[in-house]
XYZ file of C-alpha atoms in Angstrom:
781
model
C -24.028 -15.375 8.886
C -23.610 -18.257 6.459
C -22.459 -21.436 8.167
C -18.743 -21.805 7.783
C -17.558 -24.842 5.822
C -16.236 -27.872 7.680
C -12.928 -29.333 6.536
C -13.178 -32.202 4.096
C -12.282 -35.371 6.061
C -11.003 -37.007 2.888
C -8.406 -34.283 2.509
C -7.121 -34.027 6.075
C -4.360 -36.549 5.505
C -3.405 -35.408 2.007
C -3.877 -31.646 1.798
C -0.945 -30.555 3.940
C 1.210 -28.044 2.058
C 5.000 -28.071 2.518
C 6.195 -25.751 5.293
C 5.848 -22.146 4.227
C 4.244 -23.022 0.884
C 0.421 -22.943 1.312
C -0.201 -22.584 -2.408
C 1.699 -25.742 -3.336
C -0.174 -27.495 -6.139
C -1.563 -24.341 -7.726
C -0.352 -23.563 -11.213
C 0.058 -20.019 -12.472
C 0.585 -18.706 -16.017
C 2.232 -15.273 -16.212
C 2.428 -12.826 -19.106
C 4.193 -9.745 -17.748
C 5.912 -6.624 -19.009
C 6.982 -4.713 -15.877
C 7.314 -4.865 -12.102
C 3.534 -5.171 -11.666
C 2.993 -8.456 -13.493
C 6.430 -9.779 -12.596
C 5.952 -9.257 -8.878
C 2.463 -10.770 -8.965
C 4.023 -13.986 -10.208
C 7.023 -13.606 -7.860
C 4.881 -13.453 -4.716
C 2.558 -16.243 -5.833
C 5.633 -18.425 -6.379
C 6.963 -17.443 -2.969
C 3.722 -18.683 -1.409
C 4.187 -22.047 -3.098
C 2.543 -21.849 -6.536
C 4.265 -23.181 -9.643
C 4.649 -20.292 -12.102
C 5.230 -20.547 -15.831
C 6.181 -17.299 -17.535
C 5.513 -16.985 -21.252
C 7.165 -14.588 -23.652
C 10.696 -13.580 -24.483
C 12.842 -13.563 -21.293
C 15.381 -11.312 -23.000
C 12.851 -8.616 -23.903
C 12.699 -7.052 -20.431
C 13.740 -3.402 -20.040
C 14.289 -3.881 -16.294
C 17.684 -3.759 -14.611
C 19.167 -7.299 -14.943
C 19.273 -7.940 -11.197
C 15.715 -6.700 -10.760
C 14.551 -9.033 -13.545
C 16.562 -11.860 -11.985
C 14.866 -11.285 -8.633
C 11.349 -11.024 -10.051
C 11.599 -14.173 -12.133
C 13.793 -16.551 -10.105
C 12.255 -20.019 -9.861
C 9.679 -19.487 -12.589
C 9.662 -21.691 -15.669
C 10.414 -19.530 -18.702
C 8.628 -20.793 -21.785
C 8.737 -19.195 -25.228
C 5.360 -18.306 -26.672
C 2.917 -15.620 -27.605
C 0.023 -14.151 -25.695
C -2.275 -16.530 -27.576
C -0.427 -19.477 -26.050
C -1.212 -18.576 -22.423
C -4.609 -20.271 -22.374
C -3.085 -23.565 -23.528
C -1.250 -23.888 -20.171
C -4.588 -24.626 -18.475
C -3.437 -22.879 -15.302
C -5.459 -22.300 -12.156
C -4.419 -18.628 -12.063
C -3.500 -16.418 -15.017
C -1.691 -13.103 -14.597
C -1.928 -10.918 -17.706
C -0.131 -7.579 -17.813
C -1.201 -5.794 -20.973
C -0.714 -2.303 -22.473
C -4.488 -1.876 -22.735
C -7.776 -3.725 -22.333
C -8.063 -6.892 -24.498
C -11.250 -7.942 -26.236
C -13.843 -10.029 -24.398
C -13.450 -13.002 -26.739
C -9.811 -13.373 -25.721
C -10.663 -13.271 -22.002
C -13.343 -15.905 -22.489
C -10.745 -18.478 -23.521
C -9.345 -19.286 -20.064
C -12.023 -21.658 -18.827
C -12.394 -21.853 -15.041
C -9.090 -20.137 -14.268
C -8.898 -17.038 -12.091
C -7.703 -14.396 -14.570
C -6.239 -11.117 -13.308
C -5.699 -8.448 -15.958
C -3.297 -5.599 -15.189
C -3.736 -2.585 -17.501
C -3.264 1.167 -17.121
C -6.973 2.066 -17.236
C -8.910 -1.144 -16.531
C -11.144 -3.361 -18.628
C -13.902 -0.794 -19.085
C -14.338 2.957 -19.040
C -13.821 5.841 -21.480
C -10.021 5.497 -21.617
C -9.919 1.670 -21.747
C -9.021 0.161 -25.111
C -8.188 3.532 -26.686
C -4.399 3.158 -26.790
C -3.993 6.308 -24.699
C -0.240 6.916 -24.170
C 0.901 6.757 -20.568
C 3.904 6.466 -18.302
C 4.348 5.822 -14.602
C 4.640 9.584 -14.045
C 1.425 10.383 -15.929
C -0.435 7.654 -14.027
C 0.727 9.254 -10.766
C -0.321 12.667 -12.055
C -3.798 11.532 -13.058
C -4.228 9.699 -9.750
C -4.046 12.949 -7.782
C -1.127 12.057 -5.537
C 1.388 14.525 -7.019
C -0.790 17.436 -5.969
C 0.034 16.923 -2.264
C 3.703 15.943 -2.527
C 6.611 18.353 -2.803
C 7.639 21.758 -1.495
C 5.956 25.147 -1.859
C 7.105 27.018 -4.940
C 8.428 23.887 -6.656
C 6.744 21.418 -9.044
C 4.648 18.616 -7.538
C 6.727 15.523 -6.908
C 6.345 11.898 -7.934
C 7.278 8.936 -5.742
C 10.657 7.451 -6.668
C 10.423 3.666 -6.440
C 7.648 2.631 -8.811
C 5.398 2.173 -5.794
C 2.195 2.008 -7.829
C 3.520 -0.908 -9.852
C 4.586 -2.862 -6.761
C 1.248 -2.325 -5.024
C -0.687 -3.263 -8.171
C 1.255 -6.501 -8.531
C 0.708 -7.424 -4.884
C -2.999 -6.618 -4.994
C -3.286 -8.601 -8.227
C -1.716 -11.652 -6.595
C -3.917 -11.361 -3.499
C -7.016 -11.038 -5.673
C -5.988 -14.092 -7.708
C -5.675 -16.302 -4.634
C -9.036 -15.070 -3.397
C -10.729 -15.487 -6.775
C -9.589 -19.089 -7.177
C -11.415 -19.894 -3.927
C -14.692 -18.408 -5.107
C -17.290 -19.044 -7.782
C -16.682 -18.908 -11.525
C -18.805 -15.777 -11.919
C -16.204 -13.704 -10.094
C -12.946 -15.138 -11.457
C -12.157 -12.392 -13.966
C -10.374 -9.650 -11.988
C -9.710 -6.088 -13.135
C -6.422 -4.543 -11.867
C -6.075 -0.991 -13.225
C -2.861 0.895 -12.423
C -4.711 4.232 -12.204
C -7.154 3.078 -9.535
C -4.515 1.313 -7.475
C -2.249 4.383 -7.611
C -5.127 6.696 -6.680
C -5.981 4.462 -3.739
C -2.418 3.806 -2.602
C -0.941 7.294 -2.715
C -3.752 9.767 -1.993
C -4.117 9.387 1.794
C -7.925 9.632 1.431
C -7.670 13.361 0.671
C -10.923 13.094 -1.267
C -12.801 11.726 1.756
C -11.446 14.494 3.949
C -12.279 17.201 1.423
C -15.839 15.935 1.110
C -16.285 16.090 4.883
C -14.971 19.634 5.174
C -16.591 20.947 1.999
C -13.271 22.057 0.515
C -13.365 24.117 -2.668
C -11.328 23.211 -5.780
C -10.794 26.918 -6.360
C -8.054 26.971 -3.719
C -4.990 24.970 -4.856
C -3.964 22.031 -2.674
C -1.238 22.674 -0.117
C 2.124 20.924 -0.602
C 4.821 20.558 1.984
C 6.841 17.924 3.730
C 5.801 16.512 7.088
C 7.174 18.597 9.950
C 9.225 17.089 11.469
C 10.016 14.486 8.853
C 13.403 13.508 7.417
C 16.031 15.488 9.283
C 19.854 15.626 9.103
C 21.868 13.944 11.856
C 25.623 14.207 12.318
C 26.236 11.087 10.220
C 23.187 10.699 7.964
C 19.439 11.216 7.877
C 16.811 10.267 10.441
C 13.024 10.222 10.108
C 10.211 11.058 12.536
C 6.459 10.580 12.471
C 4.365 12.208 15.185
C 1.170 10.134 15.258
C -0.472 11.212 18.515
C -0.924 14.223 20.748
C 1.492 12.651 23.229
C 4.090 12.273 20.479
C 3.806 15.972 19.710
C 4.409 16.990 23.312
C 7.194 14.464 23.881
C 8.959 15.616 20.742
C 9.532 19.189 21.944
C 10.943 17.746 25.157
C 13.212 15.429 23.097
C 14.695 18.353 21.149
C 15.219 20.250 24.438
C 12.509 22.815 23.819
C 10.173 22.051 26.744
C 9.373 25.781 26.807
C 7.109 25.034 23.811
C 4.852 22.709 25.815
C 1.354 24.098 25.776
C 2.045 26.202 22.672
C -0.441 24.941 20.049
C 1.725 26.298 17.252
C 4.562 24.030 18.256
C 2.641 20.943 19.390
C 0.319 20.492 16.381
C 1.021 19.796 12.712
C -0.798 22.825 11.339
C 0.530 25.174 13.988
C 4.142 24.294 13.212
C 3.707 25.291 9.564
C 2.899 28.810 10.744
C 6.365 28.993 12.331
C 8.027 26.540 9.972
C 11.472 28.133 9.794
C 11.757 28.577 13.567
C 10.622 25.043 14.340
C 12.757 23.403 11.677
C 15.858 25.282 12.808
C 15.299 24.067 16.380
C 14.812 20.471 15.260
C 17.972 20.446 13.153
C 20.024 22.224 15.794
C 19.313 19.191 17.993
C 19.483 16.360 15.425
C 22.781 17.496 13.924
C 24.428 17.254 17.351
C 23.648 13.523 17.457
C 24.279 10.448 15.352
C 21.406 8.615 13.705
C 21.689 5.797 16.252
C 21.585 8.272 19.160
C 18.515 10.037 17.781
C 16.662 6.745 17.241
C 17.545 5.504 20.727
C 16.445 8.689 22.474
C 13.233 9.004 20.430
C 12.370 5.361 21.110
C 12.659 5.997 24.844
C 9.735 8.434 24.396
C 7.976 5.893 22.112
C 8.173 8.437 19.297
C 8.148 6.648 15.915
C 11.628 7.213 14.519
C 13.931 5.371 12.132
C 17.193 5.732 10.228
C 16.709 6.846 6.618
C 18.441 4.038 4.768
C 19.581 3.622 1.193
C 20.671 0.575 -0.824
C 24.017 0.427 0.936
C 23.240 1.301 4.553
C 20.171 -0.957 4.884
C 22.435 -4.002 4.486
C 24.202 -3.122 7.758
C 21.014 -2.575 9.773
C 21.082 -5.004 12.731
C 17.370 -5.779 12.493
C 17.540 -6.646 8.802
C 20.600 -8.807 9.438
C 18.970 -10.571 12.380
C 15.913 -11.482 10.330
C 18.014 -12.623 7.360
C 15.914 -10.522 5.029
C 18.438 -10.079 2.223
C 19.609 -13.310 0.649
C 21.891 -14.226 -2.267
C 19.988 -14.821 -5.472
C 19.929 -18.585 -6.000
C 20.718 -18.258 -9.698
C 23.354 -15.529 -9.377
C 24.752 -15.357 -5.802
C 26.662 -12.234 -6.804
C 23.759 -10.003 -5.727
C 21.360 -9.864 -2.797
C 17.582 -9.802 -3.061
C 14.763 -9.466 -0.517
C 13.325 -12.637 0.958
C 9.580 -13.277 0.827
C 7.996 -10.648 3.124
C 5.793 -13.100 5.033
C 6.146 -16.181 7.245
C 3.828 -19.118 7.887
C 4.076 -20.682 11.372
C 7.391 -18.932 11.780
C 8.799 -20.318 8.507
C 9.849 -17.913 5.785
C 9.292 -19.530 2.352
C 12.454 -20.795 0.750
C 13.291 -19.526 -2.706
C 15.109 -22.039 -4.870
C 16.634 -21.828 -8.339
C 13.984 -24.159 -9.694
C 10.754 -25.366 -8.139
C 9.218 -28.506 -9.619
C 5.424 -28.527 -9.488
C 3.767 -30.414 -6.640
C 0.760 -32.622 -7.233
C -2.065 -30.459 -8.494
C -4.660 -29.370 -5.932
C -8.204 -30.657 -6.315
C -10.392 -29.380 -3.504
C -13.913 -28.389 -2.693
C -12.823 -24.917 -1.597
C -10.788 -23.598 -4.454
C -9.400 -24.167 -7.932
C -11.922 -26.895 -8.595
C -15.510 -28.057 -8.589
C -18.013 -27.852 -5.760
C -18.163 -24.061 -5.396
C -21.409 -22.369 -6.529
C -20.838 -20.122 -9.547
C -21.859 -16.942 -7.687
C -20.088 -17.754 -4.373
C -17.888 -15.064 -2.925
C -14.424 -16.372 -2.001
C -14.695 -16.030 1.779
C -18.437 -16.449 2.314
C -19.086 -18.276 5.577
C -15.933 -17.131 7.331
C -16.008 -15.045 10.500
C -13.159 -12.574 10.960
C -12.168 -10.784 14.139
C -10.562 -7.554 12.946
C -8.372 -5.948 15.610
C -6.569 -4.044 12.852
C -5.901 -0.328 13.076
C -4.991 2.483 10.743
C -4.858 1.904 7.005
C -3.004 -1.414 6.800
C -5.282 -3.106 9.326
C -8.390 -1.460 7.924
C -7.793 -2.580 4.347
C -7.330 -6.280 5.107
C -10.639 -6.491 6.982
C -12.434 -4.413 4.373
C -11.189 -6.654 1.572
C -12.238 -9.790 3.419
C -15.696 -8.273 3.936
C -16.061 -7.380 0.275
C -15.013 -10.937 -0.534
C -17.881 -12.333 1.544
C -16.581 -12.747 5.104
C -18.485 -11.612 8.202
C -15.984 -9.118 9.649
C -16.244 -7.893 13.253
C -14.149 -4.785 13.869
C -13.044 -4.822 17.495
C -12.054 -1.580 19.203
C -12.409 -0.322 22.781
C -13.478 2.995 24.176
C -10.053 3.158 25.798
C -8.238 2.415 22.567
C -10.170 3.350 19.412
C -8.684 2.791 15.977
C -6.178 5.610 15.520
C -7.527 6.173 12.001
C -10.580 7.759 13.632
C -8.458 10.472 15.224
C -6.766 11.922 12.144
C -9.164 14.716 11.095
C -10.504 16.427 9.270
C -13.329 17.197 11.719
C -12.202 19.294 14.729
C -12.546 17.753 18.196
C -15.207 20.370 18.976
C -17.568 18.864 16.379
C -20.286 16.423 17.361
C -19.046 12.806 17.002
C -15.825 13.967 15.428
C -14.340 10.493 15.888
C -16.856 9.173 13.341
C -15.469 11.509 10.658
C -11.840 10.398 10.295
C -10.954 10.243 6.602
C -8.625 7.250 7.012
C -11.199 5.387 9.057
C -14.073 5.979 6.657
C -11.958 5.253 3.584
C -10.691 1.911 4.863
C -13.421 0.245 6.944
C -16.415 -0.682 4.803
C -18.088 -4.092 5.001
C -17.660 -4.590 8.748
C -19.729 -4.685 11.884
C -18.274 -2.764 14.806
C -18.005 -3.746 18.473
C -16.041 -2.511 21.467
C -14.285 -4.782 23.968
C -11.618 -3.572 26.398
C -9.435 -6.675 26.623
C -6.966 -4.991 28.992
C -9.253 -6.117 31.866
C -10.298 -9.683 32.734
C -13.968 -9.359 31.780
C -13.011 -7.966 28.373
C -10.415 -10.678 27.798
C -13.065 -13.307 28.559
C -15.367 -11.785 25.920
C -12.573 -11.615 23.358
C -11.589 -15.212 24.103
C -15.158 -16.339 23.430
C -15.166 -14.446 20.140
C -11.830 -15.985 19.173
C -13.169 -19.465 19.883
C -15.902 -18.957 17.313
C -13.865 -17.206 14.629
C -12.025 -18.428 11.549
C -9.571 -15.544 11.225
C -8.000 -13.055 13.648
C -6.110 -10.075 12.266
C -4.099 -7.480 14.216
C -1.299 -4.992 13.695
C -0.503 -3.840 17.208
C 2.988 -3.736 18.609
C 3.760 -7.407 19.459
C 3.591 -6.731 23.214
C -0.102 -5.702 23.173
C -1.807 -9.081 22.649
C 1.013 -10.977 24.314
C 0.720 -8.937 27.510
C -3.012 -9.719 27.481
C -2.222 -13.454 27.341
C -3.432 -13.696 23.733
C -0.287 -14.532 21.820
C -0.320 -17.227 19.149
C 0.048 -20.191 21.506
C -2.906 -19.094 23.617
C -5.041 -18.257 20.594
C -4.201 -21.571 18.913
C -5.197 -23.433 22.064
C -8.518 -21.582 22.179
C -9.225 -22.336 18.513
C -6.943 -24.814 16.679
C -8.595 -24.090 13.321
C -8.130 -20.297 13.431
C -5.757 -18.478 11.082
C -4.081 -15.536 12.840
C -2.567 -12.704 10.834
C -0.072 -10.529 12.713
C 1.225 -7.357 11.028
C 3.699 -5.685 13.411
C 5.745 -2.800 12.081
C 9.107 -4.613 12.168
C 8.153 -8.250 12.769
C 7.826 -10.623 15.695
C 11.593 -11.105 16.090
C 14.709 -8.957 15.855
C 16.148 -6.001 17.748
C 13.539 -3.575 16.380
C 10.649 -5.879 17.357
C 9.249 -3.444 19.932
C 9.750 -0.272 17.895
C 6.641 1.730 17.101
C 6.232 2.254 13.390
C 3.717 3.639 10.909
C 3.774 3.961 7.142
C 5.961 7.058 7.254
C 8.368 5.302 9.633
C 8.918 2.302 7.354
C 9.123 4.519 4.272
C 12.057 6.192 5.979
C 13.594 2.915 7.189
C 13.246 0.995 3.926
C 14.805 3.485 1.501
C 11.576 4.669 -0.094
C 12.297 8.179 1.234
C 15.833 8.032 -0.097
C 14.550 7.744 -3.717
C 11.717 10.279 -3.397
C 12.552 13.957 -3.470
C 14.264 16.688 -5.459
C 17.910 15.876 -6.214
C 19.088 19.049 -4.419
C 16.900 18.623 -1.301
C 16.393 16.253 1.601
C 14.779 12.820 1.142
C 10.989 13.118 1.096
C 8.317 10.786 2.391
C 6.212 9.227 -0.396
C 3.380 9.535 2.189
C 1.072 6.676 1.470
C 2.151 3.536 -0.399
C 3.798 1.636 2.468
C 0.444 0.941 4.161
C -1.480 -0.384 1.122
C 1.570 -2.383 0.015
C 1.779 -4.041 3.432
C -1.990 -4.543 3.472
C -1.957 -6.213 0.049
C 0.991 -8.358 1.080
C -0.899 -9.370 4.226
C -4.070 -10.169 2.284
C -2.051 -12.334 -0.122
C -0.394 -14.224 2.736
C -3.680 -14.617 4.631
C -5.605 -15.759 1.558
C -2.846 -18.274 0.838
C -3.007 -19.623 4.389
C -6.793 -19.913 4.123
C -6.422 -21.838 0.868
C -4.850 -24.657 2.857
C -6.530 -24.150 6.256
C -10.059 -24.334 4.831
C -9.242 -27.755 3.405
C -7.477 -29.170 6.420
C -9.135 -27.449 9.375
C -5.728 -26.649 10.834
C -4.901 -23.115 11.893
C -1.841 -21.111 10.883
C 0.094 -18.145 12.214
C 0.812 -15.654 9.408
C 3.419 -12.948 10.025
C 3.502 -10.022 7.588
C 5.617 -7.089 8.819
C 4.901 -3.596 7.559
C 8.585 -2.803 7.115
C 9.350 -5.873 4.991
C 6.666 -5.019 2.452
C 8.224 -1.542 2.163
C 11.693 -3.085 1.762
C 10.388 -5.036 -1.235
C 9.195 -1.802 -2.893
C 12.626 -0.266 -2.277
C 14.510 -3.401 -3.345
C 15.916 -2.054 -6.609
C 18.363 -0.020 -4.496
C 19.881 -3.142 -2.886
C 19.804 -5.011 -6.180
C 21.683 -2.183 -7.924
C 24.201 -1.758 -5.125
C 25.072 -5.445 -4.743
C 25.078 -6.280 -8.456
C 26.620 -3.121 -9.941
C 27.985 -1.063 -7.044
C 25.568 1.712 -8.012
C 23.934 3.774 -5.253
C 20.588 4.920 -6.647
C 19.755 8.532 -5.760
C 16.790 10.871 -5.985
C 15.786 11.952 -9.483
C 12.853 14.229 -8.684
C 10.417 13.789 -11.577
C 13.057 12.601 -14.009
C 13.536 9.021 -15.209
C 16.670 6.927 -15.554
C 15.766 6.005 -19.152
C 13.112 8.314 -20.613
C 14.174 11.898 -21.289
C 12.917 14.489 -20.893
C 10.323 13.758 -18.228
C 8.841 16.184 -15.761
C 5.993 18.258 -14.357
C 5.432 21.658 -15.932
C 3.303 24.750 -15.298
C 0.323 25.887 -17.363
C -1.583 29.161 -17.724
C -3.524 28.519 -14.520
C -1.776 29.123 -11.179
C -0.546 25.867 -9.595
C -2.166 23.746 -12.312
C 0.416 21.408 -13.794
C 0.908 18.878 -16.583
C 3.151 15.819 -16.529
C 4.789 14.429 -19.652
C 7.240 11.691 -20.581
C 9.318 11.372 -23.712
C 9.905 7.623 -23.829
C 11.770 7.395 -27.165
C 13.340 9.366 -29.956
C 10.162 9.424 -32.037
C 8.252 11.008 -29.172
C 11.003 13.603 -28.806
C 10.645 14.520 -32.460
C 6.882 14.867 -31.924
C 7.382 17.116 -28.883
C 9.997 19.216 -30.652
C 7.571 19.640 -33.535
C 4.821 20.845 -31.194
C 7.119 23.314 -29.418
C 8.774 24.663 -32.594
C 7.298 23.306 -35.857
C 9.999 24.952 -37.931
C 12.806 23.019 -36.195
C 11.308 19.530 -36.331
C 12.911 18.466 -39.582
C 16.472 19.518 -38.745
C 16.497 19.614 -34.949
C 19.565 19.451 -32.720
C 21.660 16.300 -33.297
C 22.745 16.239 -29.670
C 19.078 15.756 -28.690
C 18.474 12.878 -31.075
C 19.222 10.290 -28.359
C 18.000 9.838 -24.793
C 21.604 10.113 -23.508
C 22.026 13.453 -25.187
C 18.718 14.730 -23.838
C 19.568 13.599 -20.313
C 22.862 15.469 -20.502
C 20.920 18.665 -21.244
C 17.943 17.990 -19.008
C 18.074 21.339 -17.204
C 18.024 23.267 -20.467
C 15.237 21.160 -21.960
C 13.036 21.415 -18.905
C 13.311 25.222 -18.974
C 12.315 25.246 -22.658
C 9.377 22.936 -22.063
C 8.201 24.959 -19.031
C 8.331 28.179 -21.046
C 6.231 26.513 -23.765
C 3.613 25.003 -21.430
C 3.263 28.001 -19.136
C 0.881 29.941 -21.362
C -1.417 27.065 -22.302
C -4.686 25.738 -20.921
C -3.989 22.493 -19.115
C -6.655 20.197 -20.561
C -6.152 21.319 -24.150
C -2.381 20.944 -23.799
C -2.679 17.364 -22.575
C -4.948 16.489 -25.504
C -2.423 17.959 -27.978
C 0.389 15.908 -26.432
C -1.631 12.681 -26.431
C -2.701 13.217 -30.045
C 0.996 13.426 -30.915
C 1.616 10.084 -29.172
C 3.359 11.585 -26.144
C 2.414 10.240 -22.666
C 0.864 13.165 -20.791
C -1.539 13.776 -17.958
C -3.088 16.489 -15.863
C -1.814 16.745 -12.321
C -5.202 16.178 -10.753
C -6.198 17.588 -7.395
C -6.215 14.567 -5.076
C -8.996 16.135 -2.995
C -11.401 15.752 -5.905
C -10.093 12.664 -7.680
C -13.546 11.057 -7.254
C -14.643 13.481 -10.014
C -11.944 12.232 -12.395
C -13.739 11.531 -15.689
C -12.395 8.009 -16.073
C -12.644 6.968 -12.412
C -16.146 8.389 -12.103
C -17.287 6.598 -15.259
C -15.951 3.314 -13.873
C -17.798 3.807 -10.581
C -14.635 3.561 -8.480
C -16.228 5.797 -5.872
C -19.722 5.452 -4.491
C -21.654 8.003 -2.476
C -22.348 6.601 0.982
C -24.667 8.226 3.508
C -22.864 8.300 6.875
C -24.426 9.075 10.250
C -22.426 12.246 11.033
C -20.244 12.928 8.022
C -23.102 13.105 5.513
C -22.976 11.833 1.919
C -19.326 11.010 1.194
C -17.597 9.353 -1.805
C -15.826 6.197 -0.653
C -13.606 4.029 -2.859
C -14.264 0.430 -3.828
C -11.464 -2.126 -3.786
C -9.004 -0.896 -6.423
C -8.532 -4.478 -7.719
C -11.866 -6.253 -7.957
C -13.941 -8.798 -9.838
C -15.103 -7.591 -13.239
C -18.551 -8.989 -12.401
C -19.072 -6.303 -9.766
C -19.498 -9.021 -7.135
C -16.752 -7.642 -4.873
C -18.477 -4.298 -4.295
C -18.938 -2.928 -0.784
C -22.296 -3.741 0.781
C -22.064 -2.093 4.196
C -20.956 1.398 5.305
C -18.173 1.736 7.913
C -19.546 1.055 11.393
C -19.758 3.643 14.114
C -17.930 2.912 17.358
C -19.566 -0.056 19.095
C -22.537 0.108 16.735
C -23.177 -3.626 16.804
C -22.472 -4.383 20.460
C -25.997 -5.529 21.180
C -26.265 -7.541 17.966
C -22.978 -9.389 18.372
C -22.438 -9.583 22.121
C -26.122 -9.868 22.957
C -27.954 -11.752 20.234
C -25.013 -13.824 18.971
C -22.888 -14.271 22.096
C -25.894 -14.590 24.410
C -25.363 -11.745 26.904
C -28.599 -10.359 28.311
C -29.452 -6.655 28.565
C -28.469 -6.460 32.215
C -25.015 -7.853 31.538
C -24.528 -5.525 28.579
C -25.480 -2.606 30.827
C -22.935 -3.725 33.464
C -20.216 -3.956 30.842
C -21.073 -0.489 29.572
C -21.099 0.952 33.103
C -17.627 -0.554 33.685
C -16.303 0.910 30.436
C -15.633 -2.500 28.920
C -17.989 -1.765 26.030
C -19.372 1.531 24.812
C -19.946 3.877 21.912
C -17.968 6.970 22.935
C -14.159 7.163 23.279
C -12.924 7.421 26.838
C -12.307 11.007 27.868
C -14.591 12.620 25.273
């Protein structure tokens, strides 16, 4: 491991950032056109950077309150894209309709430049002007193929989740890049790769392990149970463990189903879907949402109210944490607060933020860093993270140069190992979890059971020598082990600790168990996803990567200051608050306009028509968007060349087409149904109409553009075989942020870390193994 840098003694007295603003002194130039670029600048500003936004502030197509939230506190400056370089910023956020030329990108000097485009800076679709929309990006990413109900078209997510995640990842990458060498300061942020990563649930990894065939169409259905009706609203469940499955049938007063594998497993319940669903709803509809949540929580079953833009404002937890605040420029509407805290302080968002004195340090945004240095080289990270959100943060830090030690125990392995696809009868099945393999590259793996004194002593020694500690347990886990922030800070005053509990470290829901599906239900993301005539539907995916990107941004920002001062920081980044940001347009619309946003299925509030349509092949679909009147004329000409010139005057405007959406969608479906999918998409694109194939998410690694860009790499794994694993979806254009180490097996590096580096001899390691404090096999297997 590279020696970690010592703090600069000349900066100790001068480098302190204002409370909650670790990026104070950094200057950002933003050129944005949507949520993605706008939120990248928003969250950098929230962390303390001074942001100047160039362009025409009145040109935005966003809802006024959404635009007001995204751009509050930024300095709006008229100018063209060519004027961005003249700002001489430390960080540049460019959101562009396609890849720019290399000469343009070379004009930003030493700045960290993050470029958000639909397809990336290289690859067969980059720079071609290929028409696209948010729907077609989702279709090409593979995520639509798994979302929806049998017999109905695949379903898009409803809250622009891919744009929010891209913006957050772009901001996190920018803060990392500015701390590294010049060779890695151009960052590629393609919407397609982020969406594929954030919404696919590692289907491709699982399919590669099982040897699935593309000949069989992917299976679509809702989770079961999932969002269910209560007597006064909707409530959401997520059964994440075998114990949850058994407890749930007791909760719904069907203990007679205990021991019945068809009713206590996900796949079994689909075989008796109608019977099971009827029993669930017979129970939930006899209770209020609050009663269901209270009773489920007593069993520690993840459960939450399914909120919308109106009801979330009355949630006691949200109120207690003060998460929604009046917009400082227009107090007539509420907006989400920054979804992270530093040392217990949530950053304050003011109407205007004058720039602080510019940072000049040896560790970022200045001289003294070797050109080829990775941003976090020399840092040691203890990664106690679990599932996707915890896995991603550690993986990103490893790709960015840190030495990451993944800490599990044989008593409590990372839950991501336990979610298939390998059956528990297969040799080393716990080394073949798709979520685990997809989200844990670039780490070494050790096991330490810190629930017992000997294990706590080992973990305390590791903490004393670390720079970063990350965890996303329920708050009680580390605190009950005597390893809360105060104890950790006393052990190592220079350590930065990232805590990512589901609902935060304070508030009435502090102790609630929650996963991605839980906070999707709680935040309102479910409310906007689904068919208009059906129940809310889990987006199934984006809450975890959004929270992970938010956490990486907050942690990288804290490190920006801590590496200069040598003073540790507690970073709090709740899973639910990142999801609430993605769902924020609902609150913005309700408080500014009194409009309760509802589910639109695959339709759009502006573009019309938009949808997913069948082709000649069974369950092979195309997605298309008509974004303006000219595109409608083009589509009408393709469907009926003889009618293009005259047409129907009622369909000449988007309002008219929306009013007749049902009719138009039937006409389009009848036209597409007899055509070959690939050829149809090419015809639509040639006519200037955004279109895409609904790709099978199980085989998205074979996508022609993603494969050409090398987004997936074949990795030889000890028990799973040769499996395609994704790179970071937002990464340095240089290739320097590629993964260098496969995911570790359980306890693989115990001897290396605990023996060679911590100094335990073979006899002591054997004692620890005999006592179950370390090991390589989960307890009970």
